[in-house]
PDB file of C-alpha atoms in Angstrom:
ATOM      1  CA  MET A 221       8.611  11.845  -2.162  1.00  0.00           C
ATOM      2  CA  GLN A 222       8.817   8.115  -1.305  1.00  0.00           C
ATOM      3  CA  VAL A 223      12.117   8.695   0.476  1.00  0.00           C
ATOM      4  CA  GLU A 224      10.412  11.178   2.814  1.00  0.00           C
ATOM      5  CA  TYR A 225       7.936   8.525   3.959  1.00  0.00           C
ATOM      6  CA  ILE A 226      10.652   5.956   4.525  1.00  0.00           C
ATOM      7  CA  ILE A 227      12.648   8.464   6.579  1.00  0.00           C
ATOM      8  CA  LEU A 228       9.491   9.263   8.564  1.00  0.00           C
ATOM      9  CA  ILE A 229       8.885   5.573   9.285  1.00  0.00           C
ATOM     10  CA  ILE A 230      12.504   5.066  10.350  1.00  0.00           C
ATOM     11  CA  LEU A 231      12.260   8.112  12.620  1.00  0.00           C
ATOM     12  CA  ILE A 232       9.096   6.720  14.214  1.00  0.00           C
ATOM     13  CA  LEU A 233      10.796   3.367  14.772  1.00  0.00           C
ATOM     14  CA  VAL A 234      13.849   4.983  16.351  1.00  0.00           C
ATOM     15  CA  LEU A 235      11.704   7.097  18.661  1.00  0.00           C
ATOM     16  CA  THR A 236       9.322   4.376  19.770  1.00  0.00           C
ATOM     17  CA  ILE A 237      11.120   1.019  19.850  1.00  0.00           C
ATOM     18  CA  GLY A 238      12.249   0.256  23.354  1.00  0.00           C
ATOM     19  CA  SER A 239      10.414   3.171  24.895  1.00  0.00           C
ATOM     20  CA  ASN A 240       6.972   3.892  26.225  1.00  0.00           C
ATOM     21  CA  VAL A 241       6.516   6.879  23.939  1.00  0.00           C
ATOM     22  CA  VAL A 242       3.429   6.607  21.756  1.00  0.00           C
ATOM     23  CA  VAL A 243       3.578   8.353  18.395  1.00  0.00           C
ATOM     24  CA  ALA A 244       0.258   8.019  16.607  1.00  0.00           C
ATOM     25  CA  ILE A 245       0.658   8.976  12.976  1.00  0.00           C
ATOM     26  CA  LYS A 246      -2.552   7.654  11.520  1.00  0.00           C
ATOM     27  CA  GLN A 247      -2.164   8.364   7.804  1.00  0.00           C
ATOM     28  CA  VAL A 248       0.373   8.237   4.990  1.00  0.00           C
ATOM     29  CA  LYS A 249      -0.605   9.902   1.722  1.00  0.00           C
ATOM     30  CA  VAL A 250       1.181   9.593  -1.635  1.00  0.00           C
ATOM     31  CA  ASP A 251      -0.139  11.641  -4.556  1.00  0.00           C
ATOM     32  CA  GLY A 252      -1.120   9.851  -7.748  1.00  0.00           C
ATOM     33  CA  ASP A 253      -3.592   9.663 -10.614  1.00  0.00           C
ATOM     34  CA  ILE A 254      -5.267   6.597  -9.105  1.00  0.00           C
ATOM     35  CA  LEU A 255      -5.427   6.351  -5.325  1.00  0.00           C
ATOM     36  CA  ILE A 256      -5.184   2.990  -3.533  1.00  0.00           C
ATOM     37  CA  GLY A 257      -6.375   2.813   0.056  1.00  0.00           C
ATOM     38  CA  GLY A 258      -4.666   0.799   2.754  1.00  0.00           C
ATOM     39  CA  LEU A 259      -5.783  -0.224   6.245  1.00  0.00           C
ATOM     40  CA  PHE A 260      -3.015  -1.647   8.412  1.00  0.00           C
ATOM     41  CA  PRO A 261      -2.540  -2.158  12.178  1.00  0.00           C
ATOM     42  CA  VAL A 262       0.534   0.076  12.507  1.00  0.00           C
ATOM     43  CA  HIS A 263      -0.089   0.547  16.247  1.00  0.00           C
ATOM     44  CA  GLU A 264      -1.493  -1.701  18.947  1.00  0.00           C
ATOM     45  CA  ALA A 265      -4.879  -0.879  20.410  1.00  0.00           C
ATOM     46  CA  GLY A 266      -4.811   1.979  22.881  1.00  0.00           C
ATOM     47  CA  ARG A 267      -5.294   1.668  26.608  1.00  0.00           C
ATOM     48  CA  ASN A 268      -6.812   3.971  29.196  1.00  0.00           C
ATOM     49  CA  GLY A 269      -8.830   5.934  26.660  1.00  0.00           C
ATOM     50  CA  ALA A 270      -6.061   6.352  24.072  1.00  0.00           C
ATOM     51  CA  GLU A 271      -7.004   5.549  20.466  1.00  0.00           C
ATOM     52  CA  CYS A 272      -3.664   3.947  19.619  1.00  0.00           C
ATOM     53  CA  GLY A 273      -0.963   2.205  21.596  1.00  0.00           C
ATOM     54  CA  VAL A 274       2.654   1.398  20.834  1.00  0.00           C
ATOM     55  CA  LEU A 275       4.033   0.830  17.353  1.00  0.00           C
ATOM     56  CA  LYS A 276       3.906  -2.673  15.822  1.00  0.00           C
ATOM     57  CA  PRO A 277       7.116  -2.761  13.760  1.00  0.00           C
ATOM     58  CA  ASP A 278       6.941  -6.450  12.816  1.00  0.00           C
ATOM     59  CA  GLN A 279       3.379  -6.504  11.549  1.00  0.00           C
ATOM     60  CA  GLY A 280       1.852  -3.135  10.834  1.00  0.00           C
ATOM     61  CA  VAL A 281       4.929  -1.173   9.773  1.00  0.00           C
ATOM     62  CA  GLN A 282       6.130  -4.000   7.515  1.00  0.00           C
ATOM     63  CA  ARG A 283       2.774  -4.067   5.729  1.00  0.00           C
ATOM     64  CA  LEU A 284       2.872  -0.302   5.304  1.00  0.00           C
ATOM     65  CA  GLN A 285       6.408  -0.484   3.914  1.00  0.00           C
ATOM     66  CA  ALA A 286       5.463  -3.345   1.575  1.00  0.00           C
ATOM     67  CA  MET A 287       2.612  -1.327   0.086  1.00  0.00           C
ATOM     68  CA  LEU A 288       4.808   1.757  -0.375  1.00  0.00           C
ATOM     69  CA  PHE A 289       7.518  -0.394  -1.972  1.00  0.00           C
ATOM     70  CA  ALA A 290       5.038  -2.021  -4.367  1.00  0.00           C
ATOM     71  CA  LEU A 291       3.693   1.393  -5.400  1.00  0.00           C
ATOM     72  CA  GLN A 292       7.202   2.674  -5.990  1.00  0.00           C
ATOM     73  CA  GLU A 293       8.099  -0.357  -8.122  1.00  0.00           C
ATOM     74  CA  VAL A 294       4.966  -0.028 -10.266  1.00  0.00           C
ATOM     75  CA  ASN A 295       5.416   3.726 -10.670  1.00  0.00           C
ATOM     76  CA  ASN A 296       9.088   3.337 -11.628  1.00  0.00           C
ATOM     77  CA  ASP A 297       8.298   0.799 -14.376  1.00  0.00           C
ATOM     78  CA  ARG A 298       6.689   2.944 -17.078  1.00  0.00           C
ATOM     79  CA  SER A 299       5.823  -0.149 -19.153  1.00  0.00           C
ATOM     80  CA  LEU A 300       3.261  -1.307 -16.567  1.00  0.00           C
ATOM     81  CA  LEU A 301       1.021   1.761 -16.405  1.00  0.00           C
ATOM     82  CA  PRO A 302       2.185   4.295 -18.980  1.00  0.00           C
ATOM     83  CA  ASN A 303       1.235   7.886 -18.119  1.00  0.00           C
ATOM     84  CA  ILE A 304      -0.486   6.759 -14.901  1.00  0.00           C
ATOM     85  CA  ARG A 305       0.947   7.206 -11.433  1.00  0.00           C
ATOM     86  CA  LEU A 306      -0.431   5.207  -8.516  1.00  0.00           C
ATOM     87  CA  GLY A 307      -0.903   6.975  -5.214  1.00  0.00           C
ATOM     88  CA  ALA A 308      -1.950   5.810  -1.780  1.00  0.00           C
ATOM     89  CA  GLN A 309      -3.842   6.805   1.297  1.00  0.00           C
ATOM     90  CA  ILE A 310      -2.846   4.410   4.059  1.00  0.00           C
ATOM     91  CA  LEU A 311      -4.640   4.567   7.392  1.00  0.00           C
ATOM     92  CA  ASP A 312      -3.766   3.029  10.751  1.00  0.00           C
ATOM     93  CA  THR A 313      -6.417   0.755  12.269  1.00  0.00           C
ATOM     94  CA  CYS A 314      -4.614   0.725  15.637  1.00  0.00           C
ATOM     95  CA  SER A 315      -5.446  -2.998  15.900  1.00  0.00           C
ATOM     96  CA  ASP A 316      -8.990  -2.100  16.932  1.00  0.00           C
ATOM     97  CA  ASP A 317     -12.120  -3.137  15.012  1.00  0.00           C
ATOM     98  CA  SER A 318     -14.134  -0.071  15.983  1.00  0.00           C
ATOM     99  CA  TYR A 319     -11.302   2.308  15.189  1.00  0.00           C
ATOM    100  CA  ALA A 320     -10.766   0.605  11.808  1.00  0.00           C
ATOM    101  CA  LEU A 321     -14.392   1.312  10.922  1.00  0.00           C
ATOM    102  CA  LYS A 322     -13.956   4.956  11.940  1.00  0.00           C
ATOM    103  CA  GLN A 323     -10.911   5.171   9.687  1.00  0.00           C
ATOM    104  CA  THR A 324     -12.945   3.718   6.811  1.00  0.00           C
ATOM    105  CA  PHE A 325     -15.140   6.808   6.980  1.00  0.00           C
ATOM    106  CA  VAL A 326     -12.094   8.819   5.841  1.00  0.00           C
ATOM    107  CA  PHE A 327     -12.334   6.948   2.522  1.00  0.00           C
ATOM    108  CA  ILE A 328     -16.114   7.310   2.393  1.00  0.00           C
ATOM    109  CA  LYS A 329     -16.009  11.050   3.108  1.00  0.00           C
ATOM    110  CA  ALA A 330     -13.528  11.570   0.262  1.00  0.00           C
ATOM    111  CA  MET A 331     -15.764   9.590  -2.099  1.00  0.00           C
ATOM    112  CA  LEU A 332     -18.817  11.605  -1.199  1.00  0.00           C
ATOM    113  CA  THR A 333     -17.076  14.974  -1.493  1.00  0.00           C
ATOM    114  CA  SER A 334     -14.969  14.362  -4.609  1.00  0.00           C
ATOM    115  CA  GLY A 335     -16.117  15.012  -8.117  1.00  0.00           C
ATOM    116  CA  ASP A 336     -16.936  17.667 -10.646  1.00  0.00           C
ATOM    117  CA  GLU A 337     -18.765  19.894  -8.167  1.00  0.00           C
ATOM    118  CA  ILE A 338     -15.463  21.043  -6.650  1.00  0.00           C
ATOM    119  CA  VAL A 339     -14.118  24.102  -8.481  1.00  0.00           C
ATOM    120  CA  CYS A 340     -11.585  26.821  -7.734  1.00  0.00           C
ATOM    121  CA  PRO A 341     -12.601  30.493  -7.542  1.00  0.00           C
ATOM    122  CA  ASP A 342     -11.274  30.963 -11.097  1.00  0.00           C
ATOM    123  CA  GLY A 343     -13.557  28.153 -12.319  1.00  0.00           C
ATOM    124  CA  GLY A 344     -10.772  25.568 -12.722  1.00  0.00           C
ATOM    125  CA  ARG A 345     -10.376  22.148 -11.142  1.00  0.00           C
ATOM    126  CA  PRO A 346      -8.412  21.952  -7.885  1.00  0.00           C
ATOM    127  CA  ILE A 347      -4.895  20.526  -8.006  1.00  0.00           C
ATOM    128  CA  MET A 348      -5.388  18.677  -4.722  1.00  0.00           C
ATOM    129  CA  GLY A 349      -8.915  17.936  -3.685  1.00  0.00           C
ATOM    130  CA  ASN A 350     -10.620  15.070  -1.940  1.00  0.00           C
ATOM    131  CA  GLN A 351      -9.489  12.260  -4.196  1.00  0.00           C
ATOM    132  CA  SER A 352     -11.381   9.034  -3.652  1.00  0.00           C
ATOM    133  CA  VAL A 353      -9.746   5.619  -3.511  1.00  0.00           C
ATOM    134  CA  ALA A 354     -10.267   3.089  -6.289  1.00  0.00           C
ATOM    135  CA  LEU A 355      -9.674   0.078  -4.029  1.00  0.00           C
ATOM    136  CA  VAL A 356      -8.623  -0.716  -0.478  1.00  0.00           C
ATOM    137  CA  ILE A 357      -5.947  -3.175   0.644  1.00  0.00           C
ATOM    138  CA  GLY A 358      -6.407  -4.625   4.128  1.00  0.00           C
ATOM    139  CA  ALA A 359      -7.466  -4.882   6.852  1.00  0.00           C
ATOM    140  CA  ALA A 360      -5.312  -7.357   8.722  1.00  0.00           C
ATOM    141  CA  SER A 361      -8.128  -9.381  10.287  1.00  0.00           C
ATOM    142  CA  SER A 362     -10.953 -11.088   8.420  1.00  0.00           C
ATOM    143  CA  GLN A 363     -13.546  -9.654  10.784  1.00  0.00           C
ATOM    144  CA  VAL A 364     -12.503  -6.066  10.046  1.00  0.00           C
ATOM    145  CA  SER A 365     -12.122  -6.779   6.324  1.00  0.00           C
ATOM    146  CA  VAL A 366     -15.702  -8.054   6.092  1.00  0.00           C
ATOM    147  CA  MET A 367     -17.088  -5.003   7.904  1.00  0.00           C
ATOM    148  CA  VAL A 368     -15.016  -2.566   5.828  1.00  0.00           C
ATOM    149  CA  ALA A 369     -15.919  -4.351   2.575  1.00  0.00           C
ATOM    150  CA  SER A 370     -19.615  -4.154   3.444  1.00  0.00           C
ATOM    151  CA  MET A 371     -19.361  -0.402   3.951  1.00  0.00           C
ATOM    152  CA  LEU A 372     -17.270   0.256   0.839  1.00  0.00           C
ATOM    153  CA  GLN A 373     -19.414  -2.007  -1.347  1.00  0.00           C
ATOM    154  CA  LEU A 374     -22.199   0.563  -1.092  1.00  0.00           C
ATOM    155  CA  LEU A 375     -19.908   3.007  -2.918  1.00  0.00           C
ATOM    156  CA  LYS A 376     -18.662   0.433  -5.444  1.00  0.00           C
ATOM    157  CA  VAL A 377     -15.123   0.190  -4.041  1.00  0.00           C
ATOM    158  CA  SER A 378     -13.399  -3.208  -4.092  1.00  0.00           C
TER     159      SER A 378
END
């Protein structure tokens, strides 16, 4: 599963570095028992009405890769968290404060819609539902981090 994301990131880099093509993948999701959120500026801010601009391989993509690598290392070492698998939902802030706040609502929506009230037609729990994040890593700028933290604090997310 992790290999698929790395291949996807490499493909994005190959397609966008040195060209004017804008590929705006705004989310990476890795399944797990505990979900960690991430907010990183994978793209530059958009121009002329576009939400996102060109890819930022040296800043945003490296942070995304570092988080995925850390998750993989923790998950591969069964002595750290036995019987628990960490997952991630990583969102692109597109280097824009307003867009970062919009992306934060993805986390908030999942928190408000997850829980015991979601059941399958047979009465069982869903295998994949709206899983809420336990914590959020990021954002890249202090200004965005303070705004995001203020919003998430209302829902008891650190």
